[in-house]
Amino acid sequence: MPTKIEKDAVTGKMTTGHEWDGIKELNTPLPKWWLYILYGTIAWSVLWAILYPSFPGLSGHFRGILGWSMRSEITEQMAAARAEQAPFLDRIRAASLEQVRNDPELLAYAMAGGRVAFADNCAGCHGAGGQGARGGFPALVDDDWIWGGSLEAIQQTIVHGIRNTQDADARLSQMPAYAGVLTRPQINDVAEHVLSLSGRSTDAAAAGRGAAVYAENCVACHGERGEGVRDVGGPALADAIWLYGGTKAEVVAQITNPRMGVMPAWGGRLDEATIRMLTVYVHTLGGGE
Ligand code: HEC
Ligand code: HEC
């Protein structure tokens, strides 16, 4: 209940005029320095709200008299980054793949750009580090190449892809399904022979019989000793590297009803400089030839 403002006898300060049950409130003003900072921040916020995007409206918001926006800032930064990269990209486009590979400065740039493009476009199938994945996605970090590991061969694979329907120049090879062509015992024997090529057959008699089946049916695409035939994309069978697994059951499954891996063509999706950087990156990752 309001009473009159008076001087408090004990402290010598003025009261506010508020009193509750005989207790009077002293008037203790905020320190000046504190108040001035408060007024300062209020003024600052008003100024800020006028200069920069702030108040919401029915359609959009007040954009501020400076015209600043986060999007225009990012666009500017990206344009600056692109301008910085342009000379490198021009040089990468102009140089041969060998030259990029042999110029330390261009190589470092291509490796950095290739790593990013690989993570964006290739890692889903080939693994983050190019280590490959079960189910027909070959490792790119080794020196075992189905289609060839030279710079040119890798570039062609990336540009046109493998067994896809988008690119008429895609790499193509088709393993026949032997389900109706060979009998079950023949398939068993030739699978034993395939295992014997990497020294893993446990049935020498079957592997021996399988050699004849192999010579007749498989040599054209996989080579006499299972070394693989690049022209037709027939993978090596004599090594320990498998697209679809190297157990007997998995080999039998592939012979009976082969799976054919598909890789998309990147020629129409990625620009030339990116494809070149990817080529050099993949070549350097593994045993480039
Ligand atoms: C949709 C899955 C997929 C994507 C994405 C993909 N690949 Fe492939 N890639 C494959 C398959 C499957 C094969 C093996 C095809 C075969 O069986 O011959 C392959 C094969 C390759 C080969 C040939 C390997 C050899 O031994 O000759 C290269 C090189 C390659 N990919 C590079 C790339 C690069 C670089 C990218 C990214 C731009 C990429 N791939 C994206 C599925 C993919
Ligand atoms: C016309 C060519 C062709 C013929 C003939 C052929 N293959 Fe293949 N074979 C391929 C191709 C191409 C692949 C790889 C499939 C892929 O890349 O997805 C393959 C894959 C395989 C694989 C899987 C390799 C791996 O790394 O997992 C085995 C095993 C195999 N073939 C065994 C045989 C046997 C045994 C015969 C004979 C009975 C045979 N192939 C005949 C083309 C052929």
GROMACS .gro file of C-alpha atoms and ligand atoms in nm, residues 163 173-176 178 182 190 194 214 217-218 221-222 232-235 237 241-245 251 254-255 259-261, ligand 2:
model
   73
  163ARG     CA    1   2.713  -5.309  -6.877
  173SER     CA    2   3.098  -5.880  -7.149
  174GLN     CA    3   2.853  -6.149  -7.071
  175MET     CA    4   2.926  -6.478  -6.901
  176PRO     CA    5   2.681  -6.742  -7.023
  178TYR     CA    6   2.580  -7.285  -6.767
  182LEU     CA    7   2.664  -7.827  -6.846
  190VAL     CA    8   3.485  -7.730  -6.339
  194VAL     CA    9   3.865  -7.322  -6.075
  214TYR     CA   10   3.726  -7.553  -6.853
  217ASN     CA   11   3.408  -7.350  -7.220
  218CYS     CA   12   3.594  -7.099  -7.012
  221CYS     CA   13   3.717  -6.536  -7.123
  222HIS     CA   14   3.927  -6.642  -6.825
  232VAL     CA   15   3.642  -5.935  -7.272
  233GLY     CA   16   3.645  -5.829  -6.909
  234GLY     CA   17   3.692  -6.182  -6.783
  235PRO     CA   18   3.832  -6.158  -6.431
  237LEU     CA   19   4.028  -6.683  -6.138
  241ILE     CA   20   4.051  -6.181  -5.529
  242TRP     CA   21   3.684  -6.248  -5.591
  243LEU     CA   22   3.394  -6.040  -5.703
  244TYR     CA   23   3.135  -6.283  -5.578
  245GLY     CA   24   3.328  -6.494  -5.328
  251VAL     CA   25   3.190  -7.046  -5.759
  254GLN     CA   26   2.840  -6.802  -6.048
  255ILE     CA   27   2.886  -7.077  -6.309
  259ARG     CA   28   2.572  -6.228  -6.188
  260MET     CA   29   2.689  -5.941  -6.402
  261GLY     CA   30   2.799  -5.627  -6.224
  291HEC     C1   31   3.193  -6.493  -7.257
  291HEC     C2   32   3.288  -6.480  -7.151
  291HEC     C3   33   3.284  -6.579  -7.036
  291HEC     C4   34   3.283  -6.716  -7.039
  291HEC     C5   35   3.277  -6.806  -7.161
  291HEC     C6   36   3.292  -6.759  -6.902
  291HEC     N1   37   3.296  -6.653  -6.818
  291HEC    FE1   38   3.315  -6.659  -6.618
  291HEC     N2   39   3.301  -6.458  -6.611
  291HEC     C7   40   3.291  -6.377  -6.722
  291HEC     C8   41   3.276  -6.240  -6.675
  291HEC     C9   42   3.261  -6.118  -6.765
  291HEC    C10   43   3.277  -6.245  -6.535
  291HEC    C11   44   3.266  -6.125  -6.440
  291HEC    C12   45   3.125  -6.093  -6.410
  291HEC    C13   46   3.118  -5.955  -6.352
  291HEC     O1   47   3.211  -5.877  -6.375
  291HEC     O2   48   3.020  -5.924  -6.284
  291HEC    C14   49   3.294  -6.382  -6.498
  291HEC    C15   50   3.303  -6.427  -6.367
  291HEC    C16   51   3.330  -6.557  -6.331
  291HEC    C17   52   3.350  -6.602  -6.197
  291HEC    C18   53   3.346  -6.512  -6.073
  291HEC    C19   54   3.480  -6.448  -6.050
  291HEC    C20   55   3.488  -6.369  -5.923
  291HEC     O3   56   3.587  -6.295  -5.909
  291HEC     O4   57   3.400  -6.379  -5.836
  291HEC    C21   58   3.374  -6.736  -6.202
  291HEC    C22   59   3.404  -6.827  -6.085
  291HEC    C23   60   3.367  -6.773  -6.341
  291HEC     N3   61   3.340  -6.662  -6.416
  291HEC    C24   62   3.386  -6.900  -6.386
  291HEC    C25   63   3.366  -6.938  -6.518
  291HEC    C26   64   3.371  -7.074  -6.563
  291HEC    C27   65   3.404  -7.193  -6.478
  291HEC    C28   66   3.343  -7.070  -6.695
  291HEC    C29   67   3.332  -7.188  -6.790
  291HEC    C30   68   3.241  -7.291  -6.753
  291HEC    C31   69   3.322  -6.934  -6.733
  291HEC     N4   70   3.334  -6.856  -6.623
  291HEC    C32   71   3.295  -6.890  -6.862
  291HEC    C33   72   3.295  -6.410  -6.853
  291HEC    C34   73   3.292  -6.540  -6.897
   0.00000   0.00000   0.00000
